[in-house]
Short mmCIF file of C-alpha atoms in Angstrom, two decimals:
data_model
loop_
_atom_site.label_atom_id
_atom_site.label_comp_id
_atom_site.label_asym_id
_atom_site.label_seq_id
_atom_site.Cartn_x
_atom_site.Cartn_y
_atom_site.Cartn_z
CA MET V 688 0.00 0.00 0.00
CA LYS V 689 2.84 2.42 0.82
CA ARG V 690 4.27 2.11 -2.71
CA ILE V 691 0.87 2.77 -4.27
CA ILE V 692 0.62 5.94 -2.19
CA LEU V 693 4.15 6.86 -3.31
CA VAL V 694 3.19 6.49 -6.98
CA VAL V 695 0.03 8.56 -6.50
CA LEU V 696 1.98 11.33 -4.77
CA ARG V 697 4.73 11.37 -7.40
CA CYS V 698 2.19 11.42 -10.24
CA ILE V 699 -0.35 13.65 -8.50
CA PHE V 700 -0.42 16.26 -11.27
CA LYS V 701 -0.51 13.73 -14.11
CA LEU V 702 -3.18 11.37 -12.81
CA PRO V 703 -6.16 13.67 -13.52
CA TYR V 704 -4.92 14.21 -17.07
CA TRP V 705 -4.32 10.51 -17.63
CA TRP V 706 -7.57 9.20 -16.21
CA PHE V 707 -10.09 11.98 -16.70
CA TYR V 708 -8.95 13.24 -20.09
CA LYS V 709 -6.81 10.77 -22.05
CA LEU V 710 -8.71 7.61 -21.12
CA LYS V 711 -12.03 9.31 -21.85
CA GLN V 712 -10.60 10.45 -25.17
CA TYR V 713 -9.71 6.90 -26.21
CA GLN V 714 -13.19 5.71 -25.27
CA ASN V 715 -14.53 7.64 -28.28
CA LYS V 716 -14.95 4.74 -30.70
CA GLU V 717 -15.80 7.00 -33.62
CA LYS V 718 -12.42 8.72 -33.36
CA TYR V 719 -10.53 5.64 -32.16
CA PRO V 720 -12.23 2.57 -33.69
CA THR V 721 -9.48 0.21 -32.45
CA ILE V 722 -7.86 -0.04 -29.03
CA ASP V 723 -4.32 0.30 -30.42
CA GLU V 724 -3.85 3.96 -29.48
CA GLY V 725 -5.33 3.42 -26.03
CA TYR V 726 -3.07 0.43 -25.43
CA GLN V 727 0.04 2.40 -26.38
CA PHE V 728 -1.02 5.16 -24.02
CA ILE V 729 -1.35 2.70 -21.11
CA HIS V 730 1.98 1.17 -22.18
CA ASN V 731 3.61 4.58 -21.69
CA VAL V 732 1.79 5.19 -18.40
CA ALA V 733 3.07 1.81 -17.12
CA ASP V 734 6.61 2.94 -17.86
CA GLU V 735 6.05 6.09 -15.80
CA ILE V 736 4.49 4.14 -12.92
CA ILE V 737 7.44 1.76 -12.76
CA LYS V 738 9.91 4.64 -12.57
CA LYS V 739 7.95 6.44 -9.86
CA ALA V 740 7.50 3.20 -7.91
CA ARG V 741 11.27 2.65 -7.69
CA VAL V 742 11.10 -0.69 -9.47
CA ASP V 743 13.89 -2.24 -11.52
CA LEU V 744 11.96 -4.52 -13.89
CA GLU V 745 14.08 -7.01 -15.80
CA CYS V 746 12.48 -8.42 -18.95
CA TYR V 747 13.62 -11.53 -20.77
CA GLY V 748 12.47 -13.50 -23.79
CA LEU V 749 10.69 -10.92 -25.94
CA GLU V 750 12.25 -12.68 -28.92
CA ASN V 751 10.06 -15.68 -28.06
CA LEU V 752 6.82 -13.83 -28.81
CA PRO V 753 5.16 -15.07 -32.02
CA GLN V 754 5.64 -12.69 -34.94
CA GLU V 755 2.01 -13.05 -35.96
CA ASN V 756 -0.69 -11.74 -33.66
CA GLY V 757 -3.33 -14.03 -32.23
CA TYR V 758 -1.77 -15.77 -29.23
CA LEU V 759 -2.62 -16.45 -25.59
CA ILE V 760 -0.32 -15.12 -22.85
CA THR V 761 -0.55 -17.10 -19.60
CA PRO V 762 1.47 -15.67 -16.68
CA ASN V 763 1.52 -16.85 -13.11
CA HIS V 764 -0.22 -14.29 -10.91
CA GLN V 765 1.62 -12.75 -7.95
CA GLY V 766 -0.09 -9.44 -7.35
CA LEU V 767 -1.27 -6.06 -8.53
CA PHE V 768 2.00 -5.27 -10.30
CA ASP V 769 1.66 -8.15 -12.78
CA ILE V 770 -0.62 -6.21 -15.11
CA VAL V 771 1.68 -3.18 -15.05
CA ALA V 772 4.64 -5.41 -15.92
CA VAL V 773 2.87 -6.84 -18.96
CA PHE V 774 1.78 -3.39 -20.14
CA LYS V 775 5.35 -2.12 -19.82
CA THR V 776 7.06 -5.00 -21.63
CA HIS V 777 4.52 -6.18 -24.23
CA ASP V 778 4.50 -3.64 -27.07
CA LYS V 779 1.84 -5.35 -29.17
CA THR V 780 -1.79 -4.61 -28.41
CA ALA V 781 -3.31 -7.18 -26.07
CA LYS V 782 -6.49 -7.58 -24.08
CA PHE V 783 -6.87 -9.03 -20.59
CA VAL V 784 -9.45 -11.33 -19.07
CA LEU V 785 -9.94 -10.00 -15.54
CA LYS V 786 -12.15 -11.12 -12.71
CA LYS V 787 -15.25 -8.97 -12.41
CA GLU V 788 -14.34 -7.77 -8.92
CA LEU V 789 -11.02 -6.31 -10.10
CA ALA V 790 -12.49 -4.84 -13.27
CA SER V 791 -14.96 -2.78 -11.23
CA THR V 792 -12.39 -1.12 -8.94
CA ILE V 793 -11.50 2.56 -9.22
CA LEU V 794 -9.07 3.43 -12.03
CA ILE V 795 -9.00 -0.17 -13.30
CA LYS V 796 -12.58 0.10 -14.53
CA ASP V 797 -11.63 3.04 -16.76
CA VAL V 798 -8.82 1.03 -18.34
CA VAL V 799 -11.22 -1.90 -18.84
CA LYS V 800 -13.73 0.37 -20.57
CA THR V 801 -11.09 2.04 -22.75
CA LEU V 802 -9.50 -1.20 -23.93
CA ASP V 803 -12.63 -3.38 -24.09
CA TYR V 804 -11.27 -5.92 -21.63
CA TYR V 805 -13.33 -8.92 -20.59
CA ALA V 806 -14.67 -8.83 -17.03
CA LEU V 807 -15.41 -12.42 -15.99
CA ASP V 808 -17.92 -13.40 -13.33
CA ARG V 809 -16.26 -16.56 -12.06
CA SER V 810 -19.40 -17.69 -10.24
CA ASN V 811 -21.43 -17.71 -13.47
CA ILE V 812 -20.89 -20.83 -15.61
CA ARG V 813 -22.67 -19.30 -18.59
CA ASP V 814 -20.46 -16.24 -18.42
CA GLY V 815 -17.42 -18.50 -18.48
CA ALA V 816 -18.65 -20.34 -21.57
CA LYS V 817 -19.46 -17.04 -23.27
CA MET V 818 -16.00 -15.73 -22.45
CA VAL V 819 -14.32 -18.77 -24.02
CA LYS V 820 -16.38 -18.38 -27.18
CA ASN V 821 -15.85 -14.62 -27.57
CA VAL V 822 -12.17 -14.56 -26.67
CA SER V 823 -11.45 -17.48 -29.00
CA LYS V 824 -13.07 -15.61 -31.88
CA GLU V 825 -11.01 -12.50 -31.15
CA ILE V 826 -7.78 -14.50 -31.03
CA GLU V 827 -8.65 -16.14 -34.34
CA ALA V 828 -9.12 -12.63 -35.74
CA GLY V 829 -5.63 -11.62 -34.57
CA MET V 830 -6.05 -10.21 -31.06
CA ASN V 831 -3.60 -11.22 -28.35
CA TYR V 832 -5.03 -12.06 -24.93
CA VAL V 833 -3.64 -12.26 -21.40
CA ILE V 834 -5.30 -14.53 -18.86
CA TYR V 835 -4.12 -15.78 -15.48
CA PRO V 836 -4.61 -19.58 -15.25
CA GLU V 837 -4.45 -19.58 -11.44
CA GLY V 838 -7.65 -17.54 -11.41
CA THR V 839 -6.37 -15.36 -8.56
CA ARG V 840 -3.04 -14.16 -7.22
CA SER V 841 -1.15 -16.79 -5.27
CA LYS V 842 -0.37 -14.60 -2.19
CA GLN V 843 2.58 -16.93 -1.54
CA GLY V 844 5.44 -15.01 -3.06
CA ASN V 845 7.20 -16.96 -5.79
CA LYS V 846 5.15 -20.10 -5.18
CA ILE V 847 2.76 -20.86 -8.05
CA GLY V 848 -0.85 -21.81 -7.42
CA GLU V 849 -2.51 -24.60 -9.38
CA PHE V 850 -3.27 -23.68 -13.00
CA LYS V 851 -6.92 -24.28 -13.92
CA GLY V 852 -7.65 -26.33 -17.03
CA GLY V 853 -10.65 -24.23 -18.05
CA THR V 854 -8.36 -21.40 -19.12
CA PHE V 855 -7.02 -23.49 -21.95
CA LYS V 856 -10.37 -24.15 -23.57
CA ILE V 857 -9.62 -20.86 -25.31
CA ALA V 858 -6.42 -22.25 -26.81
CA LEU V 859 -8.03 -25.50 -27.97
CA LYS V 860 -10.90 -23.62 -29.57
CA SER V 861 -8.74 -21.02 -31.33
CA HIS V 862 -5.73 -23.28 -32.11
CA CYS V 863 -3.45 -20.46 -31.00
CA PRO V 864 0.10 -20.47 -29.63
CA ILE V 865 0.30 -20.36 -25.83
CA VAL V 866 2.99 -18.09 -24.39
CA PRO V 867 3.88 -19.04 -20.80
CA VAL V 868 5.14 -16.08 -18.76
CA ALA V 869 7.06 -16.32 -15.49
CA MET V 870 6.57 -13.46 -13.05
CA ILE V 871 9.30 -13.41 -10.39
CA ASP V 872 9.36 -11.15 -7.32
CA CYS V 873 6.52 -9.05 -8.73
CA TYR V 874 4.63 -9.55 -5.46
CA GLN V 875 7.22 -7.36 -3.74
CA VAL V 876 6.15 -4.22 -5.59
CA PHE V 877 2.61 -3.45 -4.43
CA ASP V 878 1.89 -6.35 -2.08
CA ASN V 879 4.65 -5.65 0.43
CA ASN V 880 4.21 -2.63 2.68
CA THR V 881 7.46 -0.84 1.78
CA ILE V 882 8.80 1.85 -0.54
CA LYS V 883 12.37 0.53 -0.71
CA PRO V 884 13.69 0.00 -4.27
CA VAL V 885 12.85 -3.48 -5.53
CA LYS V 886 13.75 -5.72 -8.43
CA ALA V 887 11.25 -7.85 -10.33
CA GLN V 888 11.47 -10.09 -13.38
CA ILE V 889 9.20 -11.05 -16.26
CA HIS V 890 10.16 -13.92 -18.57
CA TYR V 891 8.37 -14.59 -21.86
CA LEU V 892 9.01 -18.27 -22.55
CA LYS V 893 8.98 -20.12 -25.85
CA PRO V 894 5.44 -20.54 -27.17
CA ILE V 895 3.67 -23.87 -27.07
CA GLU V 896 2.24 -24.39 -30.53
CA TYR V 897 -1.11 -26.04 -31.23
CA ASP V 898 0.47 -29.22 -32.60
CA GLU V 899 2.19 -29.71 -29.25
CA TYR V 900 -0.99 -29.60 -27.16
CA LYS V 901 -3.84 -30.49 -29.54
CA ASP V 902 -4.12 -34.07 -28.26
CA LEU V 903 -4.02 -33.09 -24.58
CA LYS V 904 -6.94 -32.48 -22.25
CA THR V 905 -7.23 -29.04 -20.69
CA PRO V 906 -5.88 -30.10 -17.25
CA GLU V 907 -2.87 -31.63 -19.03
CA ILE V 908 -2.27 -28.39 -20.94
CA ALA V 909 -2.50 -26.47 -17.68
CA ALA V 910 0.06 -28.78 -16.08
CA LEU V 911 2.37 -28.41 -19.10
CA VAL V 912 2.26 -24.61 -19.02
CA GLN V 913 2.71 -24.53 -15.25
CA SER V 914 5.73 -26.84 -15.48
CA ARG V 915 7.41 -24.55 -18.04
CA ILE V 916 6.92 -21.54 -15.78
CA GLN V 917 8.05 -23.46 -12.70
CA ALA V 918 11.26 -24.54 -14.47
CA CYS V 919 12.04 -20.90 -15.26
CA MET V 920 11.36 -19.84 -11.67
CA ASP V 921 13.54 -22.63 -10.32
CA GLU V 922 16.38 -21.30 -12.48
CA TYR V 923 16.04 -17.58 -11.74
CA CYS V 924 14.66 -17.36 -8.20
#
């Protein structure tokens, strides 16, 4: 919480401009029919937030990202900083699937509205099925998506929670590459009550192509992706 307050104080004069002018501007779909400009704006804001938060973010593996758009990014989930880290390091436009509770919080809800993110009600089975259908179609059309297979942040530091198989129905339906992403020490940024400088890492791992997982069941795909991320964390933690 202290670091969030630090960021707010250090950006106090920019926040109203960012949230009450620029985000509203990019919500004008007649002037901005795609989310590309809005995404790049948030990308730049993330860079500013990281600097003001006194975070040294190390990024590895950008060369592993597929050249063609239309892939599924599946990071482990450590905390509030994870989304900022992806925004900062992933230049290509991408959408997120977020839990409904997070998508309705102050500031986040404006980003969700601007970038047309998917707010998922995890208690609603129909909403889950609808999400899989809609997100799969968008990926097939060339949109990149970020979803957290754990379903919630682990709250256990660098320990990964169990990846849920349902996440990977999207991949099976859209036949897209899956990009595992290892988040390391990201929990220390906003989830520890300190403002001391911190280091965090984000690793984009080699994509898992459709031919590699097409004959697997969704829990097996989840286990495969989790094992790739765990191997990276074992090496770098």
